[in-house]
Structure formats: structure tokens, C-alpha cells
Amino acid sequence: MLWAANQFFRKFSTTTVYFQNKLRLALIGQSVFGQEVYSNLRKEGHKVVGVFTIPDKDGKADPLAVAAEKDGTPVFKFPRWRLKGKPIPEVVDAYKAVGADLNVLPFCSQFIPMDVIDNPKHGSIIYHPSILPRHRGASAINWTLIHGDKKAGFSVFWADDGLDTGPILLQRVCDVEPSDTVDSLYNRFLFPEGVKAMVEAVQLIADGKAPRIDQPEDGATYEGIQKKENAQICWDSSAEEIHNWIRGHDKVPGAWTIINDQIVTLYGSTLLEGAVPTGEPLPIEGASKSGLVTKNGLVLFGKDGKMLLVKNLQFEDGKMIPASSYFSMGDVAVLELTEEEKALESHIRDIWKGILSNVAVIEDTTDFFKSGAASMDVVRLVEEIKQKCAGLELQNEDVYMATTFQDFMQMVVRKFRGEDKEELVIDYVTLNVNNMTVNMPYQCFINGQFVDSDSMKTCDTINPTDGSVLCKVSFCSVADVDKAVAAAKEAFENGEWGKMNARDRGRMLYRLADLMEEHQEELATIEALDSGAVYTLALKTHVGMSVQTFRYFAGWCDKIQGSTIPINQARPNRNLTFTKKEPLGVCAIVIPWNYPLMMLAWKSAACLAAGNTLVLKPAEVTPLTALKFAELAAKAGVPKGVINILPGSGGVVGQRLSEHPDIRKLGFTGSTPVGKQIMKSCAVSNLKKVSLELGGKSPLIIFNDCDLDKAVRMGMGAVYFNKGENCIAAGRIFVEDSIHDEFLRRVVEEIKKMKIGDPLDRSTDHGPQNHKAHLDKLLNYCEIGVKEGATLVYGARQVPRPGFFMEPTVFTNVEDHMYIAQEESFGPVMVISKFKDGDVDGVLARANSTDYGLASGVFTRDISKAMYVSEKLDAGTVFINTYNKTDVAAPFGGFKQSGFGKDLGKYLSKR
């Protein structure tokens, strides 16, 4: 997962560029949104003749003014446009002097006179963050959430003399997720899509194609700015209504209630499903049922008995705490500062003074917010500290949690000393099984911590040996994906991982491999319980090759090199071009259920070795070894955010990963139809790189001059290895006519010796299929084979015992047109076809007559024939007189609809 950042050359010419259908624009507005609209309009060739924004606040210019002044665009900072309801003549005259064709108002908070609105020949357009006519007026995003709307969006409309009542030019709509907040809705959709829409609207006007659609009065609503005194929570409401009320008021003005005779504001609400968690009761004034202070936050109950979870609480003095620590509040010992820390304190005091310019002296008791700081000042404080204090990393939330200077400095010093590092807290499901105690994490792993999913949903993971529930695993949502990607992006761009020496990174991966080896019996047991893999195979292959993979790529960390390239230039030639290989950034990995840990290793080891960060989705039905891997990675010292594990569905988690704009590459192993959908989503979203290892129908050709004993033994392994749940399994065996009957007889004889049973039993040869739906699919696959006329020689039945066991199956006399000759079974089904003695080219044509090209095999003592056949087979891997032999040093991947890109080997390390 690397790219070559080759030196590039730009060609400049003196050709004049003529912009057609471009306008002279006046921008009236403010904020970062206004700045982005301004910058993008200029990129499109429009002329911004004037920017009209708000006056500087505490000596700081608005972001729109900063950008315009930097470009030399005329900037006007009028405190008001009207006085006593009438336009101010000198303000209007200054505006008219710029000669705009169109007024563009992105998030304008001032009242603009109609003399200005109607002055340009094209009038004025305004952005509004609602689907007008719904939620006319201010705080539209808040009211969208408060009312529990299922759809949100924005409108660009033509200004008139009403309040957001002008004709619509264009609108955009998005779904509102249950976990959305004002910030997430704005950042995910309303901001980025709104900027694009404003630019599109201007171009439509320039081209004379802009519509004017009158707003209907049906469905029209108007809500004003919500005030703090009106934001009290009504407990005679359902949990969903309370949740909507809290998230709709977060962070301003904040929904509040009375707890222990104090006004307490609640932030960070999510709906909670499942059983009522354990916690300490906390009476809430007006609520019919006490809340519960739990390890995850404050659980509250609606009148419908359903639950919601609140993460943070803020008291009347401005102090904010995690809700989980409500009962553990108390005096904290004041730290004695070292000389170095006193110097740090002095730096930070100066930063506070620069932001709070209205405060004469920054005292220990100075409160950041009571002194006039706003949310943008929080961002500035965090960024200035990072820049001026040796890269000290703070989060916006840290500022809200420590609002006075003394509390803030105590928090900073604890971070500086490393005392704030959170202990890895893991809730296990513990089983005494296989003569050992197995501890299995079951929560998702995001930003270095095991946490419940945002929605609190869970999913049962089933033991295929008996159909019992092993445990309930967190079931992730889109919100969890966004959190994990943000954590991975932060870790890559600003965290320790991005700054780490390649050799140190290699040592960390070696340490991780050592921990995996120390826990190999536990990992193999979890793999057997969760996937049905026979324990001995899991120990050797599922876990053993995973350890080998991490060790192999750990060694590559400091050996990834670029190159120099001679270039032909005028003499004397003193030019040098060189290439440098760099990590891509955040990579997503989606792995299958047949080799849960090994596929994780194949995909993630190279990704991490190259310096990328990752977000990994294990298969929905086999998440447990991935979560155990996360625990071991944390214990190996992998920094937070570098590895994130998100159990959940492909339709939600996988789809969001493929669409996410901050992911630079996605690696997927699974079915061809899903791979096609992923590739499409990756292309449409941000053209992210993709590698796909998809379906297979691998041919195995057995000639009559082979070592028949070996061909039988290897042929059975080619089909029945890992219960046939093997991407490179021999999906169709071609046997030369003269040895067909003997080959078939020996195969059936060997099948009858196989022991089917508990995968933890060391003598078991054949365990259960991975899950019931797959077993049912295999039985149906066999029924189709019989109906089409193939000869069922053995098996095709479910074993009469608990669990998802299937007899090893053999079909022969399979013709090329049959379903079982064309489609992958992904199970213990041997499909045999005869071919005429000596017909090498004929059997090759039949073997290649498939949409897939992952693997293949040939058995013959004739080396010339073996080489001829291997060259003609359309497959990424060709096995000669063996099968299933893969190695971490050998690249692995397929042709045709088996996908593209390679796992393993030097090849992956160099691309």
C-alpha cells in the first residue's frame, strides 16, 4: 500500500485563457464556509469584486476576510447595514461602487437592505441549511434534529423581502442518522456539499440556466433561535424525543435538567439498545426513573422505558466532566511543576493572553469561556499549543473539560508527563475450553480503546460446532466508521506513527508477531470456536502463517527504497530525478470469514510496514480473532488510531469504508459481485486505489503419467482443505480418462477414513461449515448438480449431529455447461470431469473456460508437459505436483474476475 511520489514537471505557456460566462460577484457573509465559497468561486474564474463581512472580533478577522485580504480583494467590514430599519446611505454607496452582477450570501448573519439585495442585475442568492420551506429562520440544523427529521439538507434560493421565502434555485438532501449531531451533519454534508452547490448555483446563473421555483406554503415552518431558558428537557417524552432534544441543542445552547438542585447541561447523546447496563442510580428532577451512572456514561430513560446514553455533563460554573465520573468527582492533588514545566506554563499563559486580548492578566482562576472565548478560539488554542509547545497534542474536548487556567495547566502537565495515558480497559467474554482459559474482547476497537458501538447495537456470533451463541459482539454503524477513519487519519498525519523511524516501526511489528506467537494456542482456539477451523490446522496455518506474515513484513520496514533515473537533458547534464516511495495514508481492509486471522495478517502487515494506518472490518460472522489481534497490537505498543477494528455488516460498514473520502486505498477479499460494488463505490467517491482478491473456480488437471498416490492425496487436500472454505480450492478436477475410475475409487476410500467432528479434537479431519446459511447454500448447490445430471458418488448430506457439518462430497461425469462446473461452491464438494487421453490442448481450453483465474494445478511426471500447461493456464498461481502451498515471500493474486493486485511478497512492498 505504497505509492511512488515521482518528481513531476509542469509545462507553462503564455497562451491567454478566456473565461466565458463568468460573473462579477459580491460576497456578503462570514465564517470558514464563506471562505471556501469565495476560494472556489475564484478558482472557477469568477471575479469577486468585493467581500462584505463582519468587523474583526478581539483583533481577529473573520476567515472570509483573511482569505480575501490575502488575495488583494476589496474587503468591507460594516458593523451594520441598517439603522433604525433604514439603509445607511454611505454603506449602500460603498457596496454599489464595486459594480457586482450578483450577490452571493453564504451564511450571512446580518440584515441586508433590499436596496442591496435587488441592486445587481442578477439579484442575490442565499444559502440556507434546511430543505425550504421547512425550518425557515435561524438554527435550522438544530431544529432538523430536535424535530427528529429523517431527511436534512440545504437550499440555495433567490433572496426576496421575506424571511427565507424566496424562490428555490437548487436543493440537496441527505439522510439523518440516529447518531448525527449538529457538527456531524454539518461536517459530513451541509458544509462540503453546500460549498459545491453555491459554486454550481453561480455557474447556472452565469449560463442563464438557473431556475426560480416558488416555495410552497404546505409544510412551511418557522423556528427562531433557541435560547437556554427554553432548552430544559421535558421528561414526559420518549427516549428518542429526549435524544433528539439533546443532540439538537448540542453544543449551543445546550439541553439541561436539574440534578441535585443544580442546572446540568447534557452533551453527547446516543440511543441505547439491549439490556439495562449496571450502574449507580442518579435521581433526575422530573424524571419518573433515576438515571444510571455507568462506565460508558449516564443512562437515561424515556417515558416509553427505552434508553439513551449521555457522554458529558457541564455544571453552572462551566466545568465539564465525563458523565461516567459523576460520582468520582473530588479534589485532585495539585502537581508541583518542574523548571521545564514552568517554562511550558509561561508559553501557554502567553497563548491564552493572545486569544483573550480583553483580559488584562491571565490569573490561575481565569476562565477561558467566561472571558469571552468561543468555539473558534478552542481550535486556535489547540493549534497554537501544538505549534509552539513541541507538538503537544490536545483535543478540543480537553479545553471544555478544564476551563480555568490552573485546571488547564494541570491537565497539560499530566499529558506532558504521560500520566494521562489511558489504561487499556477490556471487557472479556471468558471461556474455559480446550484445556485453557480463553479471553475474547467483544467491543469494537477505535482510537486505541475498546468501546461499544455508537448505536450500542450488538450481534450474536455463533459457534458452528453446536450452533450456540459464543457472545454478543458490537455491531458498528456509519458513525463508528467515521470515528475510526478520523482516528486513523489523525494518527497518520499528526500522531507518533507518522513520525516514527522505519526501523522502530519494524521493531514494533516484530514485537506484535512475538505476542501473537505467545498467544497462538488461544488465537487458534478462538479461530476454531468462531470459524469452525480444525484446531491443528488453525494452529499451523490460520495463526502460524499470520505470525510469519508479520515477521516477514516487519523486516521490510527499513528496506523500502526509491531509485534514481537518468534523464536526457542539454549538456552538461547535471540533472537528477529520483523517486521516493511513501505511505498512502488511511487504508481500509475488508476480510472474509474463511481465514479470519490469516487474511487480516496478509492485508494489514504490509499496510502497517509501509507506514499506513488502517481501519479493518472483519467478517460479520467471524470477528473474534480480529478483536483479539487489536488487544495484542495495543500491548505491543502500536499507537492509538493506527489500527481500528469495526465488526459489523458489509452493507453498512463495508459500504461506508468504500465511500469514505479520507480513505486512500481499500483491500478486499470476498465474492466477485461484492468486489464489483466496492470498486464502483471507490471510484465514484474519491477514486481510491483498490486491490481485490475475489472468487475462484480453480482447475486441477491430473494426467495419467502422474504419481497417482500423490495426486489422490493432494487432490483431496485441494478440495477439502479447511472444509473446502478456501479461495484457491480446486473447484473442478479434470482427470485423464484412463485413470479416472481408479482415481475416483481411491478418493472415496480415503473420504470414508476422514473423521468429521469437533474441531478442538486433535484427531478431527473435517470440522463444521462456517455458518448455517453457507451450509444451506452448499446443500442447494449439490441438489442442482444432481438435477442437472451429474453423478453423485458420495456425500451431499448434512451430518446428523448438532452444528453445521456436511459430508465431503464427490460428483463425477460433470459436463462443462453444468452449474457446478461453472460456479464456485466454497465448500467440500469435489467436481470431477473426464478428458480424453492425450488431449492436452482440449483440457486446457475447458480449464480456462471460466470467468475466474485465481489458482490452478497440474499433476504429471513430464516436466515439459507441466511447463507447457502452466504457461497456458489463466491463473495467478499454478501448482505443479502439489497444491495449497503458499508462502509469505511469494506474491498471491488472480486474473480475470478473480480480481487484481497482489498480497504477500516483495511485490506488495514495492508498489
PDB file of C-alpha atoms in Angstrom, residues 685-874:
ATOM      1  CA  SER A 685     -16.247   8.503  -4.050  1.00  0.00           C
ATOM      2  CA  ASN A 686     -12.645   9.678  -4.409  1.00  0.00           C
ATOM      3  CA  LEU A 687     -11.021   7.321  -6.919  1.00  0.00           C
ATOM      4  CA  LYS A 688      -9.252   5.483  -4.102  1.00  0.00           C
ATOM      5  CA  LYS A 689      -6.875   2.664  -5.005  1.00  0.00           C
ATOM      6  CA  VAL A 690      -8.342  -0.837  -4.797  1.00  0.00           C
ATOM      7  CA  SER A 691      -6.947  -4.361  -4.574  1.00  0.00           C
ATOM      8  CA  LEU A 692      -9.374  -7.258  -4.897  1.00  0.00           C
ATOM      9  CA  GLU A 693      -8.989 -10.977  -4.241  1.00  0.00           C
ATOM     10  CA  LEU A 694     -12.301 -12.424  -5.366  1.00  0.00           C
ATOM     11  CA  GLY A 695     -13.936 -15.713  -6.325  1.00  0.00           C
ATOM     12  CA  GLY A 696     -12.296 -18.723  -7.883  1.00  0.00           C
ATOM     13  CA  LYS A 697     -13.101 -21.877  -9.822  1.00  0.00           C
ATOM     14  CA  SER A 698      -9.583 -23.238  -9.887  1.00  0.00           C
ATOM     15  CA  PRO A 699      -8.950 -26.142 -12.281  1.00  0.00           C
ATOM     16  CA  LEU A 700      -6.730 -29.102 -11.306  1.00  0.00           C
ATOM     17  CA  ILE A 701      -5.598 -31.258 -14.234  1.00  0.00           C
ATOM     18  CA  ILE A 702      -4.434 -34.795 -13.441  1.00  0.00           C
ATOM     19  CA  PHE A 703      -2.639 -36.628 -16.262  1.00  0.00           C
ATOM     20  CA  ASN A 704      -2.278 -40.414 -16.450  1.00  0.00           C
ATOM     21  CA  ASP A 705       1.512 -40.237 -16.056  1.00  0.00           C
ATOM     22  CA  CYS A 706       1.259 -38.716 -12.592  1.00  0.00           C
ATOM     23  CA  ASP A 707       2.198 -40.214  -9.228  1.00  0.00           C
ATOM     24  CA  LEU A 708      -1.358 -41.367  -8.520  1.00  0.00           C
ATOM     25  CA  ASP A 709      -0.918 -41.799  -4.753  1.00  0.00           C
ATOM     26  CA  LYS A 710       0.281 -38.230  -4.513  1.00  0.00           C
ATOM     27  CA  ALA A 711      -2.394 -36.949  -6.899  1.00  0.00           C
ATOM     28  CA  VAL A 712      -5.146 -38.529  -4.763  1.00  0.00           C
ATOM     29  CA  ARG A 713      -3.699 -37.170  -1.533  1.00  0.00           C
ATOM     30  CA  MET A 714      -3.028 -33.694  -2.911  1.00  0.00           C
ATOM     31  CA  GLY A 715      -6.265 -33.659  -4.913  1.00  0.00           C
ATOM     32  CA  MET A 716      -8.286 -34.272  -1.765  1.00  0.00           C
ATOM     33  CA  GLY A 717      -6.381 -31.526   0.029  1.00  0.00           C
ATOM     34  CA  ALA A 718      -7.029 -29.247  -2.916  1.00  0.00           C
ATOM     35  CA  VAL A 719     -10.773 -29.641  -2.340  1.00  0.00           C
ATOM     36  CA  TYR A 720     -11.292 -30.443   1.354  1.00  0.00           C
ATOM     37  CA  PHE A 721      -8.582 -28.289   2.972  1.00  0.00           C
ATOM     38  CA  ASN A 722     -10.229 -26.042   5.609  1.00  0.00           C
ATOM     39  CA  LYS A 723     -13.608 -27.758   4.882  1.00  0.00           C
ATOM     40  CA  GLY A 724     -13.418 -26.516   1.291  1.00  0.00           C
ATOM     41  CA  GLU A 725     -13.757 -22.925   2.514  1.00  0.00           C
ATOM     42  CA  ASN A 726     -10.661 -21.981   0.610  1.00  0.00           C
ATOM     43  CA  CYS A 727     -10.391 -19.366  -2.115  1.00  0.00           C
ATOM     44  CA  ILE A 728      -7.877 -21.411  -4.130  1.00  0.00           C
ATOM     45  CA  ALA A 729      -9.701 -24.728  -3.672  1.00  0.00           C
ATOM     46  CA  ALA A 730      -9.747 -26.925  -6.764  1.00  0.00           C
ATOM     47  CA  GLY A 731     -13.237 -26.096  -7.949  1.00  0.00           C
ATOM     48  CA  ARG A 732     -13.054 -28.606 -10.788  1.00  0.00           C
ATOM     49  CA  ILE A 733     -10.769 -31.593 -11.253  1.00  0.00           C
ATOM     50  CA  PHE A 734     -10.045 -32.862 -14.760  1.00  0.00           C
ATOM     51  CA  VAL A 735      -8.853 -36.499 -14.711  1.00  0.00           C
ATOM     52  CA  GLU A 736      -7.471 -38.261 -17.791  1.00  0.00           C
ATOM     53  CA  ASP A 737      -9.862 -40.998 -18.930  1.00  0.00           C
ATOM     54  CA  SER A 738      -7.510 -43.969 -18.421  1.00  0.00           C
ATOM     55  CA  ILE A 739      -7.021 -43.280 -14.673  1.00  0.00           C
ATOM     56  CA  HIS A 740     -10.417 -41.725 -13.874  1.00  0.00           C
ATOM     57  CA  ASP A 741     -12.051 -44.769 -12.299  1.00  0.00           C
ATOM     58  CA  GLU A 742      -9.024 -45.657 -10.165  1.00  0.00           C
ATOM     59  CA  PHE A 743      -8.647 -42.036  -9.010  1.00  0.00           C
ATOM     60  CA  LEU A 744     -12.338 -41.926  -8.065  1.00  0.00           C
ATOM     61  CA  ARG A 745     -12.173 -45.245  -6.189  1.00  0.00           C
ATOM     62  CA  ARG A 746      -9.214 -44.152  -4.112  1.00  0.00           C
ATOM     63  CA  VAL A 747     -10.760 -40.757  -3.301  1.00  0.00           C
ATOM     64  CA  VAL A 748     -13.956 -42.354  -1.958  1.00  0.00           C
ATOM     65  CA  GLU A 749     -11.913 -44.856   0.005  1.00  0.00           C
ATOM     66  CA  GLU A 750      -9.949 -42.026   1.651  1.00  0.00           C
ATOM     67  CA  ILE A 751     -13.056 -39.935   2.365  1.00  0.00           C
ATOM     68  CA  LYS A 752     -14.538 -42.807   4.349  1.00  0.00           C
ATOM     69  CA  LYS A 753     -11.499 -42.701   6.633  1.00  0.00           C
ATOM     70  CA  MET A 754     -11.951 -38.981   7.421  1.00  0.00           C
ATOM     71  CA  LYS A 755     -13.150 -38.118  10.918  1.00  0.00           C
ATOM     72  CA  ILE A 756     -15.859 -35.473  10.982  1.00  0.00           C
ATOM     73  CA  GLY A 757     -16.385 -33.801  14.339  1.00  0.00           C
ATOM     74  CA  ASP A 758     -15.402 -31.274  16.985  1.00  0.00           C
ATOM     75  CA  PRO A 759     -12.624 -29.079  15.571  1.00  0.00           C
ATOM     76  CA  LEU A 760     -10.966 -28.930  19.007  1.00  0.00           C
ATOM     77  CA  ASP A 761     -10.483 -32.721  18.948  1.00  0.00           C
ATOM     78  CA  ARG A 762      -6.913 -33.265  17.750  1.00  0.00           C
ATOM     79  CA  SER A 763      -7.933 -36.321  15.697  1.00  0.00           C
ATOM     80  CA  THR A 764     -10.633 -34.463  13.713  1.00  0.00           C
ATOM     81  CA  ASP A 765     -10.032 -34.137   9.983  1.00  0.00           C
ATOM     82  CA  HIS A 766     -13.126 -32.206   8.966  1.00  0.00           C
ATOM     83  CA  GLY A 767     -14.935 -29.545  11.024  1.00  0.00           C
ATOM     84  CA  PRO A 768     -18.244 -27.726  10.580  1.00  0.00           C
ATOM     85  CA  GLN A 769     -19.020 -25.270   7.806  1.00  0.00           C
ATOM     86  CA  ASN A 770     -18.650 -21.689   8.892  1.00  0.00           C
ATOM     87  CA  HIS A 771     -22.313 -20.768   9.367  1.00  0.00           C
ATOM     88  CA  LYS A 772     -25.770 -22.167   8.720  1.00  0.00           C
ATOM     89  CA  ALA A 773     -26.599 -20.007   5.701  1.00  0.00           C
ATOM     90  CA  HIS A 774     -23.469 -21.299   3.992  1.00  0.00           C
ATOM     91  CA  LEU A 775     -24.324 -24.917   4.811  1.00  0.00           C
ATOM     92  CA  ASP A 776     -27.792 -24.444   3.328  1.00  0.00           C
ATOM     93  CA  LYS A 777     -26.246 -22.912   0.212  1.00  0.00           C
ATOM     94  CA  LEU A 778     -23.916 -25.905  -0.195  1.00  0.00           C
ATOM     95  CA  LEU A 779     -26.750 -28.411   0.130  1.00  0.00           C
ATOM     96  CA  ASN A 780     -28.701 -26.489  -2.503  1.00  0.00           C
ATOM     97  CA  TYR A 781     -25.590 -26.433  -4.720  1.00  0.00           C
ATOM     98  CA  CYS A 782     -25.474 -30.236  -4.566  1.00  0.00           C
ATOM     99  CA  GLU A 783     -29.190 -30.528  -5.346  1.00  0.00           C
ATOM    100  CA  ILE A 784     -28.657 -28.502  -8.511  1.00  0.00           C
ATOM    101  CA  GLY A 785     -25.777 -30.774  -9.506  1.00  0.00           C
ATOM    102  CA  VAL A 786     -27.977 -33.870  -9.186  1.00  0.00           C
ATOM    103  CA  LYS A 787     -30.859 -32.252 -11.093  1.00  0.00           C
ATOM    104  CA  GLU A 788     -28.559 -31.302 -13.968  1.00  0.00           C
ATOM    105  CA  GLY A 789     -27.417 -34.909 -14.352  1.00  0.00           C
ATOM    106  CA  ALA A 790     -24.030 -35.056 -12.675  1.00  0.00           C
ATOM    107  CA  THR A 791     -23.319 -38.362 -10.906  1.00  0.00           C
ATOM    108  CA  LEU A 792     -23.338 -38.025  -7.128  1.00  0.00           C
ATOM    109  CA  VAL A 793     -20.770 -40.543  -5.895  1.00  0.00           C
ATOM    110  CA  TYR A 794     -20.642 -39.638  -2.223  1.00  0.00           C
ATOM    111  CA  GLY A 795     -21.934 -37.159   0.354  1.00  0.00           C
ATOM    112  CA  ALA A 796     -24.106 -34.093  -0.324  1.00  0.00           C
ATOM    113  CA  ARG A 797     -25.795 -34.508   3.063  1.00  0.00           C
ATOM    114  CA  GLN A 798     -25.758 -32.713   6.378  1.00  0.00           C
ATOM    115  CA  VAL A 799     -24.204 -34.821   9.118  1.00  0.00           C
ATOM    116  CA  PRO A 800     -26.899 -35.809  11.646  1.00  0.00           C
ATOM    117  CA  ARG A 801     -25.457 -34.049  14.697  1.00  0.00           C
ATOM    118  CA  PRO A 802     -25.676 -30.548  16.219  1.00  0.00           C
ATOM    119  CA  GLY A 803     -23.849 -27.850  14.303  1.00  0.00           C
ATOM    120  CA  PHE A 804     -23.280 -27.139  10.636  1.00  0.00           C
ATOM    121  CA  PHE A 805     -21.476 -30.277   9.461  1.00  0.00           C
ATOM    122  CA  MET A 806     -21.536 -31.519   5.876  1.00  0.00           C
ATOM    123  CA  GLU A 807     -20.234 -34.769   4.463  1.00  0.00           C
ATOM    124  CA  PRO A 808     -17.343 -34.424   1.997  1.00  0.00           C
ATOM    125  CA  THR A 809     -18.974 -34.745  -1.408  1.00  0.00           C
ATOM    126  CA  VAL A 810     -17.884 -36.137  -4.794  1.00  0.00           C
ATOM    127  CA  PHE A 811     -19.527 -35.569  -8.183  1.00  0.00           C
ATOM    128  CA  THR A 812     -18.301 -37.063 -11.442  1.00  0.00           C
ATOM    129  CA  ASN A 813     -19.455 -37.052 -15.068  1.00  0.00           C
ATOM    130  CA  VAL A 814     -19.735 -33.270 -14.736  1.00  0.00           C
ATOM    131  CA  GLU A 815     -20.253 -31.585 -18.094  1.00  0.00           C
ATOM    132  CA  ASP A 816     -18.894 -28.140 -18.912  1.00  0.00           C
ATOM    133  CA  HIS A 817     -22.277 -26.401 -19.149  1.00  0.00           C
ATOM    134  CA  MET A 818     -23.479 -27.529 -15.710  1.00  0.00           C
ATOM    135  CA  TYR A 819     -23.916 -25.086 -12.833  1.00  0.00           C
ATOM    136  CA  ILE A 820     -21.466 -26.946 -10.594  1.00  0.00           C
ATOM    137  CA  ALA A 821     -18.891 -26.845 -13.399  1.00  0.00           C
ATOM    138  CA  GLN A 822     -19.152 -23.072 -13.637  1.00  0.00           C
ATOM    139  CA  GLU A 823     -19.886 -21.771 -10.132  1.00  0.00           C
ATOM    140  CA  GLU A 824     -17.727 -21.863  -7.024  1.00  0.00           C
ATOM    141  CA  SER A 825     -19.066 -23.968  -4.158  1.00  0.00           C
ATOM    142  CA  PHE A 826     -16.664 -22.720  -1.473  1.00  0.00           C
ATOM    143  CA  GLY A 827     -17.230 -25.951   0.351  1.00  0.00           C
ATOM    144  CA  PRO A 828     -16.229 -29.657   0.496  1.00  0.00           C
ATOM    145  CA  VAL A 829     -17.527 -30.551  -2.955  1.00  0.00           C
ATOM    146  CA  MET A 830     -15.219 -32.357  -5.404  1.00  0.00           C
ATOM    147  CA  VAL A 831     -16.318 -31.843  -9.018  1.00  0.00           C
ATOM    148  CA  ILE A 832     -14.672 -34.305 -11.416  1.00  0.00           C
ATOM    149  CA  SER A 833     -14.721 -34.288 -15.224  1.00  0.00           C
ATOM    150  CA  LYS A 834     -13.019 -36.756 -17.568  1.00  0.00           C
ATOM    151  CA  PHE A 835     -10.890 -35.798 -20.539  1.00  0.00           C
ATOM    152  CA  LYS A 836      -9.578 -37.950 -23.392  1.00  0.00           C
ATOM    153  CA  ASP A 837      -6.117 -39.425 -23.092  1.00  0.00           C
ATOM    154  CA  GLY A 838      -3.530 -37.185 -24.702  1.00  0.00           C
ATOM    155  CA  ASP A 839      -5.901 -34.238 -25.277  1.00  0.00           C
ATOM    156  CA  VAL A 840      -3.738 -31.597 -23.621  1.00  0.00           C
ATOM    157  CA  ASP A 841      -4.972 -28.579 -25.570  1.00  0.00           C
ATOM    158  CA  GLY A 842      -8.577 -29.707 -25.257  1.00  0.00           C
ATOM    159  CA  VAL A 843      -8.443 -29.941 -21.450  1.00  0.00           C
ATOM    160  CA  LEU A 844      -6.633 -26.600 -21.286  1.00  0.00           C
ATOM    161  CA  ALA A 845      -9.440 -24.932 -23.229  1.00  0.00           C
ATOM    162  CA  ARG A 846     -12.005 -26.448 -20.838  1.00  0.00           C
ATOM    163  CA  ALA A 847      -9.956 -25.462 -17.776  1.00  0.00           C
ATOM    164  CA  ASN A 848      -9.708 -21.850 -18.948  1.00  0.00           C
ATOM    165  CA  SER A 849     -13.408 -21.688 -19.825  1.00  0.00           C
ATOM    166  CA  THR A 850     -14.284 -19.831 -16.615  1.00  0.00           C
ATOM    167  CA  ASP A 851     -14.657 -16.210 -15.574  1.00  0.00           C
ATOM    168  CA  TYR A 852     -12.159 -16.770 -12.773  1.00  0.00           C
ATOM    169  CA  GLY A 853      -8.382 -17.038 -12.702  1.00  0.00           C
ATOM    170  CA  LEU A 854      -7.136 -17.294  -9.139  1.00  0.00           C
ATOM    171  CA  ALA A 855      -5.248 -20.606  -8.977  1.00  0.00           C
ATOM    172  CA  SER A 856      -4.789 -23.901 -10.818  1.00  0.00           C
ATOM    173  CA  GLY A 857      -2.814 -27.129 -10.668  1.00  0.00           C
ATOM    174  CA  VAL A 858      -1.311 -29.877 -12.784  1.00  0.00           C
ATOM    175  CA  PHE A 859      -0.088 -33.378 -11.900  1.00  0.00           C
ATOM    176  CA  THR A 860       2.318 -35.095 -14.326  1.00  0.00           C
ATOM    177  CA  ARG A 861       5.811 -36.591 -14.282  1.00  0.00           C
ATOM    178  CA  ASP A 862       6.548 -34.974 -17.666  1.00  0.00           C
ATOM    179  CA  ILE A 863       8.266 -31.668 -16.851  1.00  0.00           C
ATOM    180  CA  SER A 864       7.835 -30.364 -20.407  1.00  0.00           C
ATOM    181  CA  LYS A 865       4.109 -31.030 -20.258  1.00  0.00           C
ATOM    182  CA  ALA A 866       3.937 -29.433 -16.806  1.00  0.00           C
ATOM    183  CA  MET A 867       5.625 -26.251 -18.026  1.00  0.00           C
ATOM    184  CA  TYR A 868       3.519 -26.076 -21.186  1.00  0.00           C
ATOM    185  CA  VAL A 869       0.292 -26.470 -19.228  1.00  0.00           C
ATOM    186  CA  SER A 870       1.318 -23.997 -16.510  1.00  0.00           C
ATOM    187  CA  GLU A 871       2.083 -21.339 -19.135  1.00  0.00           C
ATOM    188  CA  LYS A 872      -1.280 -21.841 -20.836  1.00  0.00           C
ATOM    189  CA  LEU A 873      -3.446 -21.809 -17.678  1.00  0.00           C
ATOM    190  CA  ASP A 874      -5.076 -18.429 -16.954  1.00  0.00           C
TER     191      ASP A 874
END
